[in-house]
CSV table of C-alpha atoms in Angstrom, one decimal:
chain,number,residue,atom,x,y,z
A,1,MET,CA,0.0,0.0,0.0
A,2,THR,CA,1.3,3.5,-0.9
A,3,ALA,CA,2.3,5.5,2.1
A,4,ARG,CA,-0.3,7.9,3.2
A,5,GLN,CA,0.2,11.6,3.0
A,6,ARG,CA,0.7,13.3,6.4
A,7,VAL,CA,-1.7,16.2,7.1
A,8,ALA,CA,-1.5,19.1,9.5
A,9,ILE,CA,-4.9,20.8,10.2
A,10,LEU,CA,-5.1,24.5,11.2
A,11,ILE,CA,-8.0,25.8,13.2
A,12,SER,CA,-9.0,28.8,15.2
A,13,GLY,CA,-12.1,27.4,17.0
A,14,ARG,CA,-13.9,24.2,17.2
A,15,GLY,CA,-13.1,23.1,13.7
A,16,SER,CA,-16.2,21.1,12.6
A,17,ASN,CA,-14.5,20.5,9.2
A,18,MET,CA,-11.5,19.2,11.2
A,19,SER,CA,-13.7,16.6,12.7
A,20,ALA,CA,-14.9,15.5,9.3
A,21,LEU,CA,-11.3,15.1,8.1
A,22,ILE,CA,-10.3,13.1,11.2
A,23,ALA,CA,-13.3,10.8,10.8
A,24,ALA,CA,-12.5,10.2,7.1
A,25,ALA,CA,-8.8,9.5,7.8
A,26,LYS,CA,-9.7,6.6,10.1
A,27,ALA,CA,-10.6,4.5,7.1
A,28,ARG,CA,-7.8,2.1,6.2
A,29,ASP,CA,-7.9,2.9,2.5
A,30,TYR,CA,-8.0,6.7,3.0
A,31,PRO,CA,-4.9,8.2,1.3
A,32,ALA,CA,-4.1,10.7,4.1
A,33,GLU,CA,-3.5,10.6,7.8
A,34,ILE,CA,-4.0,13.5,10.3
A,35,VAL,CA,-0.7,13.9,12.1
A,36,GLY,CA,-1.4,17.1,14.0
A,37,VAL,CA,-3.8,19.9,14.7
A,38,PHE,CA,-2.6,23.5,15.2
A,39,SER,CA,-4.3,26.6,16.5
A,40,ASN,CA,-3.4,30.2,16.9
A,41,ASP,CA,-5.7,30.1,20.0
A,42,PRO,CA,-4.5,27.9,22.9
A,43,GLY,CA,-8.1,27.8,24.1
A,44,ALA,CA,-9.6,26.5,20.8
A,45,PRO,CA,-12.1,23.8,21.6
A,46,GLY,CA,-11.0,21.8,18.5
A,47,LEU,CA,-7.6,21.1,20.2
A,48,ALA,CA,-9.3,19.0,22.9
A,49,ILE,CA,-11.4,17.2,20.3
A,50,ALA,CA,-8.3,16.2,18.3
A,51,ALA,CA,-6.4,15.2,21.4
A,52,ALA,CA,-9.2,12.9,22.4
A,53,ASP,CA,-8.7,11.1,19.1
A,54,GLY,CA,-5.0,10.7,19.9
A,55,ILE,CA,-3.8,13.3,17.5
A,56,ALA,CA,-0.9,15.6,18.3
A,57,THR,CA,-1.8,19.2,19.0
A,58,ALA,CA,0.0,22.5,19.3
A,59,ALA,CA,-1.0,26.1,19.8
A,60,LEU,CA,0.9,29.4,19.5
A,61,ALA,CA,-0.9,32.7,20.2
A,62,HIS,CA,0.0,34.9,17.2
A,63,ARG,CA,-0.2,38.0,19.5
A,64,ASP,CA,2.9,36.7,21.3
A,65,TYR,CA,5.1,37.2,18.1
A,66,SER,CA,6.6,40.5,16.9
A,67,SER,CA,5.7,39.8,13.3
A,68,LYS,CA,3.7,37.6,11.0
A,69,ALA,CA,6.9,36.2,9.6
A,70,ALA,CA,8.1,35.1,13.1
A,71,PHE,CA,4.7,33.5,13.9
A,72,GLU,CA,4.7,31.6,10.6
A,73,ALA,CA,8.3,30.5,11.1
A,74,ALA,CA,7.4,29.0,14.4
A,75,MET,CA,4.2,27.4,13.0
A,76,THR,CA,6.2,25.9,10.1
A,77,ALA,CA,8.7,24.4,12.5
A,78,ILE,CA,5.9,22.5,14.2
A,79,PHE,CA,4.6,21.2,10.8
A,80,GLU,CA,8.1,20.1,9.9
A,81,GLY,CA,8.3,18.3,13.2
A,82,TRP,CA,5.2,16.5,12.3
A,83,GLN,CA,6.7,15.8,8.9
A,84,ALA,CA,3.5,17.2,7.3
A,85,ASP,CA,3.1,16.8,3.5
A,86,ILE,CA,-0.2,18.8,3.4
A,87,VAL,CA,-1.6,21.7,5.4
A,88,ALA,CA,-5.4,21.9,5.6
A,89,LEU,CA,-7.1,25.0,6.9
A,90,ALA,CA,-10.4,24.3,8.7
A,91,GLY,CA,-11.6,27.6,10.1
A,92,PHE,CA,-8.2,29.1,10.6
A,93,MET,CA,-9.0,32.8,10.9
A,94,ARG,CA,-5.7,34.3,9.9
A,95,LEU,CA,-4.5,35.5,6.5
A,96,LEU,CA,-1.3,33.8,5.5
A,97,SER,CA,1.7,35.6,4.0
A,98,PRO,CA,2.8,35.2,0.4
A,99,GLU,CA,6.0,33.6,1.7
A,100,PHE,CA,4.1,30.9,3.6
A,101,CYS,CA,1.8,30.2,0.7
A,102,THR,CA,4.8,29.8,-1.6
A,103,ARG,CA,6.5,27.5,0.9
A,104,TRP,CA,3.5,25.2,0.9
A,105,ALA,CA,2.4,25.8,-2.7
A,106,GLY,CA,0.4,22.9,-4.1
A,107,ARG,CA,0.1,21.5,-0.5
A,108,LEU,CA,-1.9,24.2,1.3
A,109,ILE,CA,-5.7,23.8,1.0
A,110,ASN,CA,-8.8,25.5,2.4
A,111,ILE,CA,-12.6,25.2,2.4
A,112,HIS,CA,-14.7,28.3,1.7
A,113,PRO,CA,-18.5,28.5,2.2
A,114,SER,CA,-19.4,29.7,-1.3
A,115,LEU,CA,-19.1,28.7,-4.9
A,116,LEU,CA,-16.0,30.6,-5.7
A,117,PRO,CA,-15.2,33.0,-7.4
A,118,ARG,CA,-18.6,34.2,-6.1
A,119,HIS,CA,-18.9,35.6,-2.6
A,120,LYS,CA,-15.3,35.8,-1.4
A,121,GLY,CA,-14.4,36.8,2.2
A,122,LEU,CA,-16.7,36.7,5.2
A,123,HIS,CA,-20.5,36.6,5.5
A,124,THR,CA,-20.9,34.5,2.4
A,125,HIS,CA,-24.4,33.3,3.1
A,126,GLU,CA,-25.6,36.9,3.6
A,127,GLN,CA,-23.9,37.8,0.4
A,128,ALA,CA,-25.6,35.0,-1.5
A,129,LEU,CA,-29.1,36.0,-0.2
A,130,ALA,CA,-28.5,39.7,-0.9
A,131,ASP,CA,-27.4,38.9,-4.5
A,132,GLY,CA,-30.6,36.8,-5.1
A,133,ALA,CA,-28.5,33.7,-5.8
A,134,THR,CA,-30.5,30.6,-6.7
A,135,GLU,CA,-27.5,28.3,-5.9
A,136,HIS,CA,-24.9,28.4,-3.1
A,137,GLY,CA,-22.4,26.0,-1.8
A,138,CYS,CA,-18.8,25.4,-0.8
A,139,THR,CA,-15.4,25.2,-2.5
A,140,VAL,CA,-12.1,23.5,-1.6
A,141,HIS,CA,-9.2,25.3,-3.1
A,142,PHE,CA,-5.5,25.7,-3.0
A,143,VAL,CA,-4.4,28.7,-0.9
A,144,THR,CA,-2.5,31.4,-2.8
A,145,PRO,CA,-1.5,34.9,-1.6
A,146,GLY,CA,-4.7,36.4,-3.0
A,147,MET,CA,-7.7,35.9,-0.6
A,148,ASP,CA,-10.0,33.0,-1.8
A,149,GLU,CA,-8.3,33.2,-5.3
A,150,GLY,CA,-6.4,29.8,-5.4
A,151,PRO,CA,-7.3,27.1,-8.0
A,152,THR,CA,-10.5,25.2,-7.3
A,153,ILE,CA,-10.1,21.5,-6.3
A,154,ALA,CA,-13.8,20.6,-5.9
A,155,GLN,CA,-17.2,22.2,-5.2
A,156,ALA,CA,-20.6,21.2,-3.9
A,157,SER,CA,-23.8,23.1,-4.3
A,158,VAL,CA,-27.2,23.5,-2.6
A,159,PRO,CA,-30.3,25.3,-3.9
A,160,VAL,CA,-31.3,28.6,-2.2
A,161,LEU,CA,-34.8,28.1,-1.0
A,162,ALA,CA,-37.7,30.5,-0.5
A,163,GLY,CA,-37.6,31.8,3.0
A,164,ASP,CA,-33.9,31.0,3.5
A,165,THR,CA,-32.1,32.9,6.3
A,166,PRO,CA,-28.3,33.0,6.5
A,167,ASP,CA,-28.4,30.5,9.3
A,168,LEU,CA,-30.7,28.0,7.4
A,169,LEU,CA,-28.5,28.3,4.3
A,170,ALA,CA,-25.3,28.0,6.3
A,171,ALA,CA,-26.6,24.8,8.0
A,172,ARG,CA,-27.3,23.2,4.6
A,173,VAL,CA,-23.9,24.2,3.2
A,174,LEU,CA,-22.1,22.9,6.2
A,175,VAL,CA,-23.6,19.4,5.6
A,176,GLU,CA,-22.0,19.5,2.1
A,177,GLU,CA,-18.7,20.9,3.5
A,178,HIS,CA,-18.3,17.8,5.7
A,179,LYS,CA,-18.7,15.6,2.7
A,180,LEU,CA,-16.7,17.7,0.3
A,181,TYR,CA,-13.6,18.4,2.3
A,182,PRO,CA,-12.6,14.8,3.0
A,183,ARG,CA,-13.2,14.0,-0.7
A,184,ALA,CA,-11.0,16.9,-1.9
A,185,LEU,CA,-8.2,16.1,0.6
A,186,ALA,CA,-8.2,12.5,-0.7
A,187,MET,CA,-7.8,13.9,-4.2
A,188,VAL,CA,-4.9,16.1,-3.3
A,189,ALA,CA,-3.2,13.3,-1.3
A,190,SER,CA,-3.6,10.7,-4.1
A,191,SER,CA,-2.2,13.2,-6.6
A,192,LEU,CA,0.8,14.0,-4.5
A,193,ALA,CA,1.4,10.3,-3.9
A,194,GLY,CA,1.3,9.7,-7.7
A,195,THR,CA,-1.6,7.2,-7.5
A,196,ALA,CA,-4.4,9.2,-9.1
A,197,PRO,CA,-4.5,12.4,-11.0
A,198,LEU,CA,-5.9,15.7,-9.6
A,199,VAL,CA,-7.5,17.5,-12.5
A,200,ARG,CA,-8.2,21.2,-12.3
A,201,ARG,CA,-8.4,24.3,-14.5
A,202,LEU,CA,-5.0,25.9,-15.1
A,203,THR,CA,-4.6,29.5,-14.0
A,204,ALA,CA,-2.1,32.3,-14.8
A,205,ALA,CA,0.1,30.9,-11.9
A,206,ASP,CA,0.5,27.7,-13.9
A,207,THR,CA,1.8,29.4,-17.0
A,208,ALA,CA,5.4,28.3,-16.8
A,209,ALA,CA,4.4,24.7,-16.2
A,210,TYR,CA,2.0,24.9,-19.1
A,211,ARG,CA,4.7,26.3,-21.4
A,212,ASP,CA,7.0,23.4,-20.5
A,213,ILE,CA,4.5,20.6,-21.2
A,214,ARG,CA,3.1,22.3,-24.3
A,215,LEU,CA,6.6,22.5,-25.9
A,216,GLU,CA,7.3,18.9,-24.8
A,217,ALA,CA,4.1,17.8,-26.5
A,218,LEU,CA,4.9,19.6,-29.7
A,219,ARG,CA,8.4,18.2,-29.7
A,220,ASN,CA,7.6,14.6,-28.8
A,221,ALA,CA,4.3,14.2,-30.7
A,222,PRO,CA,4.4,16.5,-33.7
A,223,THR,CA,1.8,14.6,-35.7
A,224,ALA,CA,-0.8,15.1,-32.9
A,225,PHE,CA,-1.1,18.9,-33.2
A,226,GLY,CA,-1.6,21.6,-35.8
A,227,ALA,CA,0.9,23.9,-34.1
A,228,SER,CA,4.7,23.3,-34.4
A,229,HIS,CA,7.4,23.3,-31.8
A,230,GLU,CA,9.5,25.6,-34.0
A,231,THR,CA,6.9,28.3,-33.9
A,232,GLU,CA,5.6,27.9,-30.3
A,233,SER,CA,9.1,27.9,-28.8
A,234,THR,CA,9.6,31.5,-30.0
A,235,ARG,CA,6.6,32.8,-28.0
A,236,GLU,CA,7.1,34.9,-24.9
A,237,LEU,CA,5.9,33.6,-21.6
A,238,ALA,CA,3.2,36.3,-21.6
A,239,ALA,CA,1.7,34.7,-24.8
A,240,PHE,CA,1.3,31.4,-23.0
A,241,GLU,CA,-0.3,33.2,-20.1
A,242,ASP,CA,-2.8,34.7,-22.5
A,243,THR,CA,-3.6,31.2,-23.9
A,244,VAL,CA,-4.2,29.9,-20.4
A,245,THR,CA,-6.4,32.8,-19.3
A,246,ARG,CA,-8.5,33.0,-22.5
A,247,ASN,CA,-9.2,29.3,-22.7
A,248,TYR,CA,-10.4,26.5,-20.5
A,249,ILE,CA,-7.4,24.3,-20.1
A,250,ALA,CA,-7.6,21.3,-17.7
A,251,GLY,CA,-4.4,20.2,-16.2
A,252,ALA,CA,-3.7,16.9,-14.5
A,253,TRP,CA,-1.2,16.7,-11.6
A,254,LEU,CA,0.6,13.7,-10.2
A,255,GLY,CA,3.4,13.8,-7.7
A,256,GLY,CA,3.2,17.5,-7.6
A,257,ALA,CA,3.9,17.9,-11.3
A,258,LEU,CA,1.8,18.9,-14.3
A,259,VAL,CA,1.6,15.7,-16.4
A,260,GLY,CA,-1.2,16.3,-18.8
A,261,THR,CA,-3.4,19.0,-20.4
A,262,ALA,CA,-6.6,19.2,-22.5
A,263,GLY,CA,-8.1,22.5,-23.8
A,264,PHE,CA,-11.6,23.6,-24.7
A,265,HIS,CA,-12.4,26.6,-26.8
A,266,ARG,CA,-15.9,27.9,-27.7
A,267,LEU,CA,-16.2,29.3,-31.2
A,268,ASP,CA,-16.9,33.0,-31.2
A,269,ALA,CA,-18.9,33.8,-34.3
A,270,THR,CA,-22.6,34.0,-33.7
A,271,LYS,CA,-23.6,31.3,-36.1
A,272,VAL,CA,-21.2,28.7,-34.7
A,273,ALA,CA,-21.4,29.8,-31.0
A,274,HIS,CA,-23.2,26.6,-30.2
A,275,ARG,CA,-20.0,24.7,-31.0
A,276,GLY,CA,-16.6,24.2,-29.3
A,277,ASN,CA,-13.4,22.4,-29.9
A,278,ILE,CA,-11.3,20.1,-27.7
A,279,TRP,CA,-7.6,20.7,-28.4
A,280,GLY,CA,-4.1,20.3,-27.0
A,281,VAL,CA,-4.6,16.9,-25.4
A,282,TYR,CA,-1.3,15.4,-24.2
A,283,VAL,CA,-0.1,13.2,-21.3
A,284,ARG,CA,3.5,12.8,-20.4
A,285,PRO,CA,4.8,9.2,-21.0
A,286,GLU,CA,5.6,8.6,-17.4
A,287,ALA,CA,1.9,9.4,-16.4
A,288,ARG,CA,0.3,7.1,-19.0
A,289,GLY,CA,-1.7,4.2,-17.7
A,290,HIS,CA,-3.2,6.2,-14.7
A,291,GLY,CA,-6.4,7.3,-16.5
A,292,VAL,CA,-5.0,10.8,-17.0
A,293,ALA,CA,-6.3,11.3,-20.5
A,294,ARG,CA,-9.8,10.1,-19.7
A,295,ALA,CA,-9.9,12.4,-16.6
A,296,LEU,CA,-8.6,15.4,-18.5
A,297,ILE,CA,-11.2,15.0,-21.3
A,298,ALA,CA,-14.0,14.3,-18.9
A,299,ASP,CA,-13.2,17.6,-17.1
A,300,ALA,CA,-13.0,19.6,-20.3
A,301,LEU,CA,-16.3,18.1,-21.4
A,302,ALA,CA,-18.0,18.9,-18.1
A,303,PHE,CA,-17.1,22.5,-18.6
A,304,ALA,CA,-18.1,22.4,-22.3
A,305,ARG,CA,-21.6,21.2,-21.4
A,306,THR,CA,-22.1,24.6,-19.7
A,307,GLN,CA,-21.1,26.5,-22.8
A,308,VAL,CA,-22.1,24.7,-26.0
A,309,GLU,CA,-24.4,22.2,-27.6
A,310,GLN,CA,-21.7,20.1,-29.2
A,311,VAL,CA,-17.9,19.6,-29.2
A,312,HIS,CA,-15.6,18.8,-32.1
A,313,LEU,CA,-12.1,17.4,-32.4
A,314,CYS,CA,-9.7,15.9,-34.9
A,315,VAL,CA,-7.6,12.8,-34.6
A,316,VAL,CA,-4.9,11.6,-37.0
A,317,THR,CA,-6.1,8.4,-38.5
A,318,ASP,CA,-3.2,6.3,-37.4
A,319,ASN,CA,-3.6,7.3,-33.7
A,320,ALA,CA,-5.7,4.2,-32.8
A,321,PRO,CA,-5.5,4.6,-29.0
A,322,ALA,CA,-6.8,8.2,-29.1
A,323,LEU,CA,-9.6,7.2,-31.5
A,324,ARG,CA,-10.7,4.4,-29.2
A,325,LEU,CA,-10.7,6.7,-26.2
A,326,TYR,CA,-12.8,9.4,-27.9
A,327,GLU,CA,-15.3,6.8,-29.2
A,328,HIS,CA,-15.6,5.4,-25.7
A,329,LEU,CA,-16.5,8.9,-24.4
A,330,GLY,CA,-19.2,9.2,-27.0
A,331,PHE,CA,-17.6,11.0,-29.9
A,332,VAL,CA,-18.5,9.8,-33.4
A,333,SER,CA,-16.5,10.2,-36.6
A,334,TYR,CA,-18.4,12.1,-39.3
A,335,GLY,CA,-15.7,12.1,-42.0
A,336,ILE,CA,-12.0,12.0,-42.8
A,337,GLU,CA,-10.2,15.1,-43.9
A,338,PRO,CA,-7.5,14.0,-46.3
A,339,ARG,CA,-4.0,15.6,-46.2
A,340,SER,CA,-5.1,17.6,-43.1
A,341,LEU,CA,-1.6,18.0,-41.8
A,342,LEU,CA,1.8,18.1,-43.4
A,343,VAL,CA,4.5,17.0,-41.0
A,344,ASP,CA,8.2,16.5,-42.1
A,345,GLY,CA,7.1,16.1,-45.7
A,346,ARG,CA,4.4,13.5,-44.9
A,347,TYR,CA,0.7,14.2,-45.4
A,348,LEU,CA,-1.6,12.9,-42.6
A,349,ASP,CA,-5.4,12.4,-42.7
A,350,GLU,CA,-7.6,13.2,-39.7
A,351,HIS,CA,-10.9,11.8,-38.4
A,352,MET,CA,-13.3,14.6,-37.8
A,353,MET,CA,-15.3,13.8,-34.6
A,354,VAL,CA,-18.2,15.3,-32.7
A,355,LEU,CA,-20.0,14.8,-29.4
A,356,ARG,CA,-23.5,16.3,-29.2
A,357,PHE,CA,-24.9,17.0,-25.7
A,358,ASP,CA,-28.6,17.1,-26.8
């Protein structure tokens, strides 16, 4: 069995989501173990709850430190003593510095009671009701220096009902939080352990990693793409950032590395706005056999369903594995475009494929 990822939980109060994580981690097949609970309040009720479960606890009052940097350094020393792989915030009511976020990048997660990017900050249930939202929920996301701006890991939603008050809505969302957070933590832990991919939308912060894998794909699989390595390698990093921010690009992560991508683009012109394209699908060789390609395309299609009525893609006729995968996902070939690509003096035909959502 793969070693479980070691998790430190941060709380400021009782930490009801902490209890949900502790309960989930008791399962033998759960990919993470809770090795410690930390609070910035020595009197936090959650510390006693964790200790009763035999979990190590520690508390440092942030007011006792001359600076945020000093407090975070002391906090990090505790996590390192626990040999923590992941830090999970569960009602930790302190903003973390950019330096701390960078130190734990890709391993620092939080749960927020709204469907981000909607309703950031505090009083989210009041915000949702004031906005007339018909749907509300919760989001588990990676923590980055910007408040509630990190990449989404998973979300769960509830309907906003007639007569809802902030307390009623909060209670229904909390039920979903207790289910969502353990599931999302398991996703992160499995990804870091290299046993299952974590798929999420790429953001501007992922630009450098995206450029690297994009150029690798064009270099190693030139017949799979219309673009060329020669041309793409001359583009500035800012151009790749523009590609990431303008398109929906799903990225798969294993062992902390970006190992695959799949893009979706909706066509702009009015008469074809009901259509979109899947493009840029690539999985690094070392990650193949883990279901990465299927997970990437499924994620891109889930987003596409919210945008268009049908999705198109092209596959070189001699790429039998890709053709089988797309057919299994429901795509059908509606023709072959002869001499679609010219690569190193060789003409290649492509299957034209479509998946209709209606």
